[in-house]
PDB file of C-alpha atoms and ligand atoms in Angstrom:
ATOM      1  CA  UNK A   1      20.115 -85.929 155.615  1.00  0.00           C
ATOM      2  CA  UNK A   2      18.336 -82.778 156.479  1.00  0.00           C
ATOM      3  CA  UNK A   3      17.040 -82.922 160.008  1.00  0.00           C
ATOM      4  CA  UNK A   4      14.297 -80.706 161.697  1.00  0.00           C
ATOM      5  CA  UNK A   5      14.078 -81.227 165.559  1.00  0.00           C
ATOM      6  CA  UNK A   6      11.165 -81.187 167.505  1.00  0.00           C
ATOM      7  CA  UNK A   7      11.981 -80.929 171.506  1.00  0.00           C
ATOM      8  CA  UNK A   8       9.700 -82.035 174.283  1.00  0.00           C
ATOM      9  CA  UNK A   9      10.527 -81.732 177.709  1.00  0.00           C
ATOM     10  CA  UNK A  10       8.228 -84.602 178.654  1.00  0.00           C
ATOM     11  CA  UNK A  11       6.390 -86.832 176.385  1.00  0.00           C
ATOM     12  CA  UNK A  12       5.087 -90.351 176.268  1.00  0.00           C
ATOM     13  CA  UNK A  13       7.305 -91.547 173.965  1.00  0.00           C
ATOM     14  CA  UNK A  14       9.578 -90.235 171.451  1.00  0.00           C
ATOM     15  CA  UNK A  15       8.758 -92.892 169.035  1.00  0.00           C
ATOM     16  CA  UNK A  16       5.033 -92.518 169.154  1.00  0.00           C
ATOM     17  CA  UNK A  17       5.041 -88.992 168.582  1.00  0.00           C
ATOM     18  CA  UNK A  18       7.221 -89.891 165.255  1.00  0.00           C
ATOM     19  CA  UNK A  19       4.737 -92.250 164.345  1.00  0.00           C
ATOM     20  CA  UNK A  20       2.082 -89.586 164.906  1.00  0.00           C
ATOM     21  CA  UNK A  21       4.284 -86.894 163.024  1.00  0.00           C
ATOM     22  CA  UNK A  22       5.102 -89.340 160.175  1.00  0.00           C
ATOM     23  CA  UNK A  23       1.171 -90.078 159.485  1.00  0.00           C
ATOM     24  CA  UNK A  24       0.343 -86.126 159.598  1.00  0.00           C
ATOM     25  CA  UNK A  25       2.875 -86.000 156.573  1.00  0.00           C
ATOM     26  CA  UNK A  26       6.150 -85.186 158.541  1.00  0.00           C
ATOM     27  CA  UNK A  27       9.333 -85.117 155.956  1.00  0.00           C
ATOM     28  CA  UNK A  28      12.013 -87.358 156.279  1.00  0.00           C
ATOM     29  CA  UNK A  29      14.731 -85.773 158.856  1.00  0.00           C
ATOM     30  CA  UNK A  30      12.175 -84.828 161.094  1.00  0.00           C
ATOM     31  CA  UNK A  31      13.399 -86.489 165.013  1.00  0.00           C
ATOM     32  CA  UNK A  32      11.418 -85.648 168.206  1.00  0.00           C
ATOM     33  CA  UNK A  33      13.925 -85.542 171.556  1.00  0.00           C
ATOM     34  CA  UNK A  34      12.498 -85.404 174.822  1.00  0.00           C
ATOM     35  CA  UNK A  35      14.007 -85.302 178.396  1.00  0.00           C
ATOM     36  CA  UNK A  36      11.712 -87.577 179.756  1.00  0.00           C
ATOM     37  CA  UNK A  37       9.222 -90.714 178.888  1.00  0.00           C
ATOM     38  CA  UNK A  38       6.350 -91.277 180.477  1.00  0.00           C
ATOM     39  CA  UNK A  39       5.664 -94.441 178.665  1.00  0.00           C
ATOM     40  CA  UNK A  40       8.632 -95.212 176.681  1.00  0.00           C
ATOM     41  CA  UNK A  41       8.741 -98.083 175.280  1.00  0.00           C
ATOM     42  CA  UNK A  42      11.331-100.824 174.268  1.00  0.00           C
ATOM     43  CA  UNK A  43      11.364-103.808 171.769  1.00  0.00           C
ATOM     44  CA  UNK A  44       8.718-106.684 172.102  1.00  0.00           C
ATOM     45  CA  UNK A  45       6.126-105.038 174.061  1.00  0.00           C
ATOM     46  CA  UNK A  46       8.590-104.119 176.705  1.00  0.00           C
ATOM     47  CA  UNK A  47       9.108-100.206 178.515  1.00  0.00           C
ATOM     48  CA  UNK A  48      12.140 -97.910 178.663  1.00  0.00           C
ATOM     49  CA  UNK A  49      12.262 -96.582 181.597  1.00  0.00           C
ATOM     50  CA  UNK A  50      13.371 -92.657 180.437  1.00  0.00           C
ATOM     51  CA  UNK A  51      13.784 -90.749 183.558  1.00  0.00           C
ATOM     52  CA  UNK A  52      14.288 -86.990 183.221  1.00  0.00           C
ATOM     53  CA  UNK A  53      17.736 -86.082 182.553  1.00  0.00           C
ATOM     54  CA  UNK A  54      18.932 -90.043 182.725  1.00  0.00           C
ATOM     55  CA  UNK A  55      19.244 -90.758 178.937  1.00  0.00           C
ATOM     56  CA  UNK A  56      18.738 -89.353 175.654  1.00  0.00           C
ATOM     57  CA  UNK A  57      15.456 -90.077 174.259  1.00  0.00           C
ATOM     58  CA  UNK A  58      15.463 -89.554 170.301  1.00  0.00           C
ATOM     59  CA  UNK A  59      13.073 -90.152 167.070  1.00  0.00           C
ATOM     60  CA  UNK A  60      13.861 -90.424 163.953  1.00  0.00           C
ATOM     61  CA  UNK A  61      11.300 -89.909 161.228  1.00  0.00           C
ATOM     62  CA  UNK A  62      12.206 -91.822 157.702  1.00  0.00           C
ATOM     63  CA  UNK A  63      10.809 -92.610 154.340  1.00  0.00           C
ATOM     64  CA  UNK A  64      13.082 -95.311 152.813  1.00  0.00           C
ATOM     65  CA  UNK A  65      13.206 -95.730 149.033  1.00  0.00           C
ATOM     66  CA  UNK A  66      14.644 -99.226 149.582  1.00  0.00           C
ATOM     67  CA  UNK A  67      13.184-102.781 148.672  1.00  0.00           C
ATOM     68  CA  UNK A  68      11.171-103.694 151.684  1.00  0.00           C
ATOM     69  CA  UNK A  69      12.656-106.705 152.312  1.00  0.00           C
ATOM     70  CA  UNK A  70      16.125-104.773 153.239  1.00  0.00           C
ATOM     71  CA  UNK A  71      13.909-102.664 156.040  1.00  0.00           C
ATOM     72  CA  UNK A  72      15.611-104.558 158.571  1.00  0.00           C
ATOM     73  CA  UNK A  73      19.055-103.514 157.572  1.00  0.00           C
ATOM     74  CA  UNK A  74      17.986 -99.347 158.941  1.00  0.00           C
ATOM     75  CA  UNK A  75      18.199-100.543 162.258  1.00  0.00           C
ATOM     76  CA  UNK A  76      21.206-102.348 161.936  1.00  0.00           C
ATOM     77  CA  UNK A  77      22.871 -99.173 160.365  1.00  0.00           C
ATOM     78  CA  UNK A  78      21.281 -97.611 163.483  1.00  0.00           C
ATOM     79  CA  UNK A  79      22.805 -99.264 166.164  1.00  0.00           C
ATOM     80  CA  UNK A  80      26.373 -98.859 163.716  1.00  0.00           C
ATOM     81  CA  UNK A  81      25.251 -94.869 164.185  1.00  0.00           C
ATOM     82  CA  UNK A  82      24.811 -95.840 167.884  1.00  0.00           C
ATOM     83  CA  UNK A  83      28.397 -97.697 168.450  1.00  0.00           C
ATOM     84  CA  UNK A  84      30.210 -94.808 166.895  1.00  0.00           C
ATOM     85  CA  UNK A  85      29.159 -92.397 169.366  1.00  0.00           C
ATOM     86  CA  UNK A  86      29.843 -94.366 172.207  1.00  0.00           C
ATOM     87  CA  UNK A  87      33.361 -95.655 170.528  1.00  0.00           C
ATOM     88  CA  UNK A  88      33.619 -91.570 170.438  1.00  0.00           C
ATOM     89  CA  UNK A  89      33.835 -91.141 174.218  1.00  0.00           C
ATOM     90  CA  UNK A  90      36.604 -94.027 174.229  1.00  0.00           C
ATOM     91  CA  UNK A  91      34.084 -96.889 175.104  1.00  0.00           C
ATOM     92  CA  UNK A  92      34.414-100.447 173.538  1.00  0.00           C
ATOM     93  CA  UNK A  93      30.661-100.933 172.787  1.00  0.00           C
ATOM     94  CA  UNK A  94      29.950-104.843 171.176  1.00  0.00           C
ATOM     95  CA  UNK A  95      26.171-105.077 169.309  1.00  0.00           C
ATOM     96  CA  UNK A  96      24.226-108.111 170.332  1.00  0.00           C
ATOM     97  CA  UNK A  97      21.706-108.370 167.497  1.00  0.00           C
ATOM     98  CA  UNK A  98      19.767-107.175 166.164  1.00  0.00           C
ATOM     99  CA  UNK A  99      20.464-103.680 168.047  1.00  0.00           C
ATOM    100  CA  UNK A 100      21.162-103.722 171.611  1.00  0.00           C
ATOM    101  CA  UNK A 101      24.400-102.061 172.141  1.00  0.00           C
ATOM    102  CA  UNK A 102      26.678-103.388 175.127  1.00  0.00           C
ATOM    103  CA  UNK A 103      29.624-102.594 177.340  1.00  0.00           C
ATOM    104  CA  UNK A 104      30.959-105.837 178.810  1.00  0.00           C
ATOM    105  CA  UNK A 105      27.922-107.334 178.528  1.00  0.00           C
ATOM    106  CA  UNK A 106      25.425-105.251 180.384  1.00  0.00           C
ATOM    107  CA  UNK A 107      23.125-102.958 177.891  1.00  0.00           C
ATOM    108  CA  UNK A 108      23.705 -99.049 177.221  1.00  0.00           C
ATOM    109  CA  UNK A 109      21.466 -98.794 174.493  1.00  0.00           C
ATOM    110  CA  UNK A 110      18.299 -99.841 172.370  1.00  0.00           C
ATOM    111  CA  UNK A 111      16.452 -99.151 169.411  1.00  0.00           C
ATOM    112  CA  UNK A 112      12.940 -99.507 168.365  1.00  0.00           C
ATOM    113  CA  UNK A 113      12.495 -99.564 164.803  1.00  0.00           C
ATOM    114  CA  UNK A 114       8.584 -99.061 164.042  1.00  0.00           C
ATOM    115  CA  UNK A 115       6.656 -98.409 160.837  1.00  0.00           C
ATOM    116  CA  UNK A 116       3.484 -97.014 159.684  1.00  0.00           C
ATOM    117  CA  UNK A 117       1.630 -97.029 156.549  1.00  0.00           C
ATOM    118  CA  UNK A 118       1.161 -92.991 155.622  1.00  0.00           C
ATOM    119  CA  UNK A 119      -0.623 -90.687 152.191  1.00  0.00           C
ATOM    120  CA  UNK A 120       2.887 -90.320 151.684  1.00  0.00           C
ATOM    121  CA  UNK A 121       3.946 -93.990 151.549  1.00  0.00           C
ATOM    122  CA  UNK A 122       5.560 -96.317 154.392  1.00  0.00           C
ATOM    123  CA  UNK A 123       7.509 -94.676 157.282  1.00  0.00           C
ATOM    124  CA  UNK A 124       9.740 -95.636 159.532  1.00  0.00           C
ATOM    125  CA  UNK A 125      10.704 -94.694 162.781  1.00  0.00           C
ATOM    126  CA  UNK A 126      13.736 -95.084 164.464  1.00  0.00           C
ATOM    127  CA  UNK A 127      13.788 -94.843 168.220  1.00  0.00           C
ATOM    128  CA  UNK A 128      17.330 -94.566 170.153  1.00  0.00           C
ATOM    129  CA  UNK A 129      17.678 -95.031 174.008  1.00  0.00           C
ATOM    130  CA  UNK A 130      21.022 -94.326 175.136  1.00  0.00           C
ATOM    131  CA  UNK A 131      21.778 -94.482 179.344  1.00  0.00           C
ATOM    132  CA  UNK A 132      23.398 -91.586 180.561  1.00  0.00           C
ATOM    133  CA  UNK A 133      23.585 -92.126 184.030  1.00  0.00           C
ATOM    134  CA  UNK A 134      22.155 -95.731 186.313  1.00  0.00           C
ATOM    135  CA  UNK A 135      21.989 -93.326 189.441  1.00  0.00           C
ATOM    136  CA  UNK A 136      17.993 -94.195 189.130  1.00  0.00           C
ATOM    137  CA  UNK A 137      18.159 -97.183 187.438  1.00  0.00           C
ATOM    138  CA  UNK A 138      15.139 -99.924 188.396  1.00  0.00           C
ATOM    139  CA  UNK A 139      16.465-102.899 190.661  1.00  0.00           C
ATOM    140  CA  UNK A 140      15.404-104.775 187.730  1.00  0.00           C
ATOM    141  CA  UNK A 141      17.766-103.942 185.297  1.00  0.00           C
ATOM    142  CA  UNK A 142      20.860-102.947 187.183  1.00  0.00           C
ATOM    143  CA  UNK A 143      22.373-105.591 186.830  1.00  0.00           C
ATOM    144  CA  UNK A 144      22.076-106.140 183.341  1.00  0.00           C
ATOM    145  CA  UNK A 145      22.327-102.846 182.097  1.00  0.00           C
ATOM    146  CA  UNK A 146      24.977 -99.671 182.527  1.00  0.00           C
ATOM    147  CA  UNK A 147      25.309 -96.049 181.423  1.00  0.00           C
ATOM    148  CA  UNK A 148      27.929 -93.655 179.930  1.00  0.00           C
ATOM    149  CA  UNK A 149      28.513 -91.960 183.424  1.00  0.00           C
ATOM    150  CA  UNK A 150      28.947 -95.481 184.977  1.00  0.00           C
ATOM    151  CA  UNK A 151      31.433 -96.451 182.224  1.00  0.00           C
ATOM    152  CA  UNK A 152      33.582 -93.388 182.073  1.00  0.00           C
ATOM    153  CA  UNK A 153      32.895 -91.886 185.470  1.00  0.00           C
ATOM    154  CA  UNK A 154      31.259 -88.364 184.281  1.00  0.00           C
ATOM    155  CA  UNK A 155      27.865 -86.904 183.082  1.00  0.00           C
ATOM    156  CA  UNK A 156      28.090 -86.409 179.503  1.00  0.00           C
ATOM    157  CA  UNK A 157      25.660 -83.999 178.162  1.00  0.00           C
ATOM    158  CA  UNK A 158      22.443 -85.552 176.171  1.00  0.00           C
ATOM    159  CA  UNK A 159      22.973 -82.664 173.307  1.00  0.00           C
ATOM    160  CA  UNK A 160      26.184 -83.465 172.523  1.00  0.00           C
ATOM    161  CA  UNK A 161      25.336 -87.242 172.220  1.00  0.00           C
ATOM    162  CA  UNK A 162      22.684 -85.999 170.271  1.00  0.00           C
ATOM    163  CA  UNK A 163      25.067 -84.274 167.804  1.00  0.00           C
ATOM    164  CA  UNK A 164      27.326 -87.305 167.726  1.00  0.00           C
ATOM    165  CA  UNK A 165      24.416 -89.647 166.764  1.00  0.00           C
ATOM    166  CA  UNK A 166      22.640 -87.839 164.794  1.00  0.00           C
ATOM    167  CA  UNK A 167      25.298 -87.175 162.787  1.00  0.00           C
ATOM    168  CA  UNK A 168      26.346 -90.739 162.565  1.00  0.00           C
ATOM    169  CA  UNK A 169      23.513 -91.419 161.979  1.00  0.00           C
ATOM    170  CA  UNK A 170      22.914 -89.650 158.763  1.00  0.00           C
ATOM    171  CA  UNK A 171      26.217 -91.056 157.611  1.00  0.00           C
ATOM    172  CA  UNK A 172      24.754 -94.661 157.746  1.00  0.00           C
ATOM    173  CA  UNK A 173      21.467 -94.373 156.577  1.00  0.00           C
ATOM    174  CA  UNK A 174      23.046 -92.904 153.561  1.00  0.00           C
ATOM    175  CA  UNK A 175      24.960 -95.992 152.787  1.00  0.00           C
ATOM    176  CA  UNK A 176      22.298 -98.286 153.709  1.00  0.00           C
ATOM    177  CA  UNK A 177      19.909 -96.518 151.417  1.00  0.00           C
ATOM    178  CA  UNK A 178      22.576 -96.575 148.656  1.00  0.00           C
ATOM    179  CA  UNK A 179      22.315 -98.273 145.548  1.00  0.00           C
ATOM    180  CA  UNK A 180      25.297-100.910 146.849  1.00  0.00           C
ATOM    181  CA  UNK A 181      24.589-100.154 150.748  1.00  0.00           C
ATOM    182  CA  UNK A 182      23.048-103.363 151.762  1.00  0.00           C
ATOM    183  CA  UNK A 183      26.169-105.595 151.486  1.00  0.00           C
ATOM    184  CA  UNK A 184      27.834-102.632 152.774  1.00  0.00           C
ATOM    185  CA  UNK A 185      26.262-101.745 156.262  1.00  0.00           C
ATOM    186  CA  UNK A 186      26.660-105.675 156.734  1.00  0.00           C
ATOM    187  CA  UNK A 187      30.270-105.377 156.359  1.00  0.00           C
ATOM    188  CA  UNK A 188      30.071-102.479 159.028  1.00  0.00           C
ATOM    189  CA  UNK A 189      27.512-104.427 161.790  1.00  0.00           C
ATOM    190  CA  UNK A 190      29.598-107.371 160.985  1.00  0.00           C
ATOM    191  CA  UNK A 191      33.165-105.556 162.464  1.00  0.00           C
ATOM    192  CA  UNK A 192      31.768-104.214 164.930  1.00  0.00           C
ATOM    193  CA  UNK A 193      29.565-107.331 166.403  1.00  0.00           C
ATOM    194  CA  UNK A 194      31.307-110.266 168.665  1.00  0.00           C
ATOM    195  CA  UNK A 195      27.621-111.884 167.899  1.00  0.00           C
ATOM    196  CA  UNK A 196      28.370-112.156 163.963  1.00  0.00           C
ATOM    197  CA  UNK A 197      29.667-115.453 163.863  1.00  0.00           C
ATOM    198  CA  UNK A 198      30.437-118.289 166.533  1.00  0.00           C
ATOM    199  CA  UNK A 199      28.556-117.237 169.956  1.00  0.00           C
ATOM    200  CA  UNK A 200      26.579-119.786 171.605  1.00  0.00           C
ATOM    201  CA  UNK A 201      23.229-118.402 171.846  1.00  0.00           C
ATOM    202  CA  UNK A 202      19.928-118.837 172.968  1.00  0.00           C
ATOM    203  CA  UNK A 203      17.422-117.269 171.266  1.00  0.00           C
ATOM    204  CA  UNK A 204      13.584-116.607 172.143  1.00  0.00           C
ATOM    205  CA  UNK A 205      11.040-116.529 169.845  1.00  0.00           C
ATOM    206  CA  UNK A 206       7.901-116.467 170.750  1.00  0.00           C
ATOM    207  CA  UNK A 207       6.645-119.994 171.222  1.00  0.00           C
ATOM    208  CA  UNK A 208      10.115-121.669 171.033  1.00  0.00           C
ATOM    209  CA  UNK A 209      13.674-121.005 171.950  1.00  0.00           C
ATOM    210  CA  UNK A 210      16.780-122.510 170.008  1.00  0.00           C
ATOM    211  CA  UNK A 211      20.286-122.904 170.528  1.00  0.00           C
ATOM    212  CA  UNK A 212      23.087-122.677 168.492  1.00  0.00           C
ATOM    213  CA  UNK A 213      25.944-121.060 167.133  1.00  0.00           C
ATOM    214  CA  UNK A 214      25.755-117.871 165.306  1.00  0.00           C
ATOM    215  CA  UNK A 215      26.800-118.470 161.848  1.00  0.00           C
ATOM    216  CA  UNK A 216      26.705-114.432 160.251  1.00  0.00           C
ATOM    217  CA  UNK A 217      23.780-112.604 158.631  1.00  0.00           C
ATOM    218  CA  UNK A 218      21.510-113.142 155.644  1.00  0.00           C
ATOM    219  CA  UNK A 219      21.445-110.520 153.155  1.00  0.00           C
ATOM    220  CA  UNK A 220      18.488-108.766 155.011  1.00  0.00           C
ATOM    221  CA  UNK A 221      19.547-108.452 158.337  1.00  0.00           C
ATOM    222  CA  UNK A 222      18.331-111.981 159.706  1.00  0.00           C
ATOM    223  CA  UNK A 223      20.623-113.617 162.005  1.00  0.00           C
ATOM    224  CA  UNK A 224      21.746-117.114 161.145  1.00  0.00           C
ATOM    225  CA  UNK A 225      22.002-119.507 164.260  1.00  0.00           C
ATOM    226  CA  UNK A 226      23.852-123.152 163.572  1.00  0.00           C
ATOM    227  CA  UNK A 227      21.826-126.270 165.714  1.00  0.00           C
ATOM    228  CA  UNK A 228      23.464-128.725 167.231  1.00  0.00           C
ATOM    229  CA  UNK A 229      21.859-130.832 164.235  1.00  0.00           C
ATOM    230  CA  UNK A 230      23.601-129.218 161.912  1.00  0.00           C
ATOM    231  CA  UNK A 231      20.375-127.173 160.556  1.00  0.00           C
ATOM    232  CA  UNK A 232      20.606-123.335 160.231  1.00  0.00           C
ATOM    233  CA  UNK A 233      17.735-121.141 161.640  1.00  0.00           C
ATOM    234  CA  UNK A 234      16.836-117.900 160.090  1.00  0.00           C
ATOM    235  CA  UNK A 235      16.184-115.777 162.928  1.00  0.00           C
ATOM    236  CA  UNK A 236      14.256-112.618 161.851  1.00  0.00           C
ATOM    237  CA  UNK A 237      13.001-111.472 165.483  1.00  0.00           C
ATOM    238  CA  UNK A 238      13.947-112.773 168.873  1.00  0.00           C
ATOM    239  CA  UNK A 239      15.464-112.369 172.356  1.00  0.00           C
ATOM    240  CA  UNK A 240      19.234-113.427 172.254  1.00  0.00           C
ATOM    241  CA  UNK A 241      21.183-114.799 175.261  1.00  0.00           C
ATOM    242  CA  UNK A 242      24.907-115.352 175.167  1.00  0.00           C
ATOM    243  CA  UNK A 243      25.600-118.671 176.671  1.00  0.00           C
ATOM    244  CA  UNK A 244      28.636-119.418 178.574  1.00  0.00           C
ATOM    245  CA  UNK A 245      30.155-122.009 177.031  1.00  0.00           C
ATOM    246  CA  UNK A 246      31.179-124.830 180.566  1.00  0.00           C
TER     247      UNK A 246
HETATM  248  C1  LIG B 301      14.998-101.862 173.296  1.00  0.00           C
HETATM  249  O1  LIG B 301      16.186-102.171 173.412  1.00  0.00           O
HETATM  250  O2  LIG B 301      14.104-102.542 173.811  1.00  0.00           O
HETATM  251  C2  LIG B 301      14.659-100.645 172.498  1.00  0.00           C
HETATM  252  C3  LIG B 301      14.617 -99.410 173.347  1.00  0.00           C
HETATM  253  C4  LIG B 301      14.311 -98.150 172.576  1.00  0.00           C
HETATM  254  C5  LIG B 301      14.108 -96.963 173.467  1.00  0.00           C
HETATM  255  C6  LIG B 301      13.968 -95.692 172.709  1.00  0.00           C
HETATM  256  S1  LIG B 301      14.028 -94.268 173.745  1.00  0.00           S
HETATM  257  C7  LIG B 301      13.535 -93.257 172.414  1.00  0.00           C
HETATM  258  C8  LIG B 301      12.479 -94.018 171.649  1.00  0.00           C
HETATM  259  N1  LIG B 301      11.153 -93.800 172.194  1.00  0.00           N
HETATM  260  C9  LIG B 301      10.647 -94.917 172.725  1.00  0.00           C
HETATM  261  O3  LIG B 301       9.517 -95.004 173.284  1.00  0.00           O
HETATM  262  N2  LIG B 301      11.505 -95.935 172.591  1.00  0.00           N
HETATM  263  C10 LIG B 301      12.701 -95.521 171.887  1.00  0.00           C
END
């Protein structure tokens, strides 16, 4: 993948500015990095806190020629891009699905996958969040969430996680846009994810929640969750919660 880079040093959000770029007619490649949010924002509605100098803050612009029911399987191959670079510095990362990437359970990173309908066909944008240091973190997520400094006790600098994931990146998408990719990248999110098969979860939709045991992926991404009853749940967007088993 050819990338162009477009910095900010303070922006809203990385991801909106894609979506802006991508609807003015922005190429494929194109991802906007920014030192700051001031409104960044995470899955369901939710905001990313992006203080300056705290995380790296990064956009990717894409134009898919994939079936659109396989859409879903980008951001999986994202958060594989995502894992890499942290398994790079010597962490153990695990991905609860669909994306968030943890270190003993507490969050490092997210992903925002958004799309838009353009003159030059559907885009997507990728968004990636990765923590760099909790020095500032909110009381609200501190104890849920962690950073590379935390983890391996020094400031590593956002440009060369931005070389490391970018370049992972690129890797991915190429097999996930691949002829034979799909079966592929789930191979890859499936060695890399303690959430593939057997973890009691909880997951939230958005007017129920259901528990289970997870049970793998469907071809396109959506997680399978066992009931108690036996019944499998197709689980194509939700909020999941390890549960300890008693
Ligand atoms: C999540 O886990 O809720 C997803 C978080 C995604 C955050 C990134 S930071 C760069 C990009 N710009 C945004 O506004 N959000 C994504």
């Amino acid at each position: 993948m050819n990338f162009t880079i477009l910095r900010f040093d303070s922006i809203d959000s990385t991801n909106a500015e894609a979506l802006k770029q991508a609807r003015r007619g922005a190429d494929e490649g194109l991802y906007i990095v920014a030192q700051q949010q001031t409104a960044g924002r995470g899955r369901h509605g939710r905001a990313w806190i992006s203080p300056r100098n705290a995380g790296l803050y990064l956009s990717v612009v894409l134009r898919p020629k994939i079936d659109a029911k396989y859409l879903p399987l980008i951001t999986l191959a994202s958060g594989i891009a995502v894992y890499e670079t942290l398994a790079g510095l010597g962490l153990k990362p695990d991905i609860k699905w669909p994306n968030d990437i943890l270190i003993n359970e507490k969050k490092i990173a997210g992903i925002l996958a958004e799309t838009t309908e353009t003159e030059m066909g559907l885009a997507v944008t990728v968004g990636i969040g990765i923590n760099l240091s909790s020095r500032n973190f909110p009381s609200t997520i501190a104890s849920t969430a962690t950073s590379i400094e935390a983890e391996i006790g020094r400031l590593v600098a956002s440009s060369e996680l931005e070389e490391s994931v970018t370049r992972f990146f690129g890797h991915f998408y190429e097999i996930v846009t691949a002829g034979d990719g799909q079966q592929k990248i789930l191979r890859e999110w499936r060695r890399r994810s303690s959430y593939f098969k057997g973890k009691s979860v909880r997951v939230t939709l958005e007017n129920e929640s259901i528990i289970g045991i997870t049970d793998g992926l469907e071809p396109n991404g959506a997680l399978r969750v066992r009931k108690d009853d036996g019944d499998v749940a197709i689980i194509h967007a939700g909020d999941v919660e390890r549960l300890r088993s008693t």
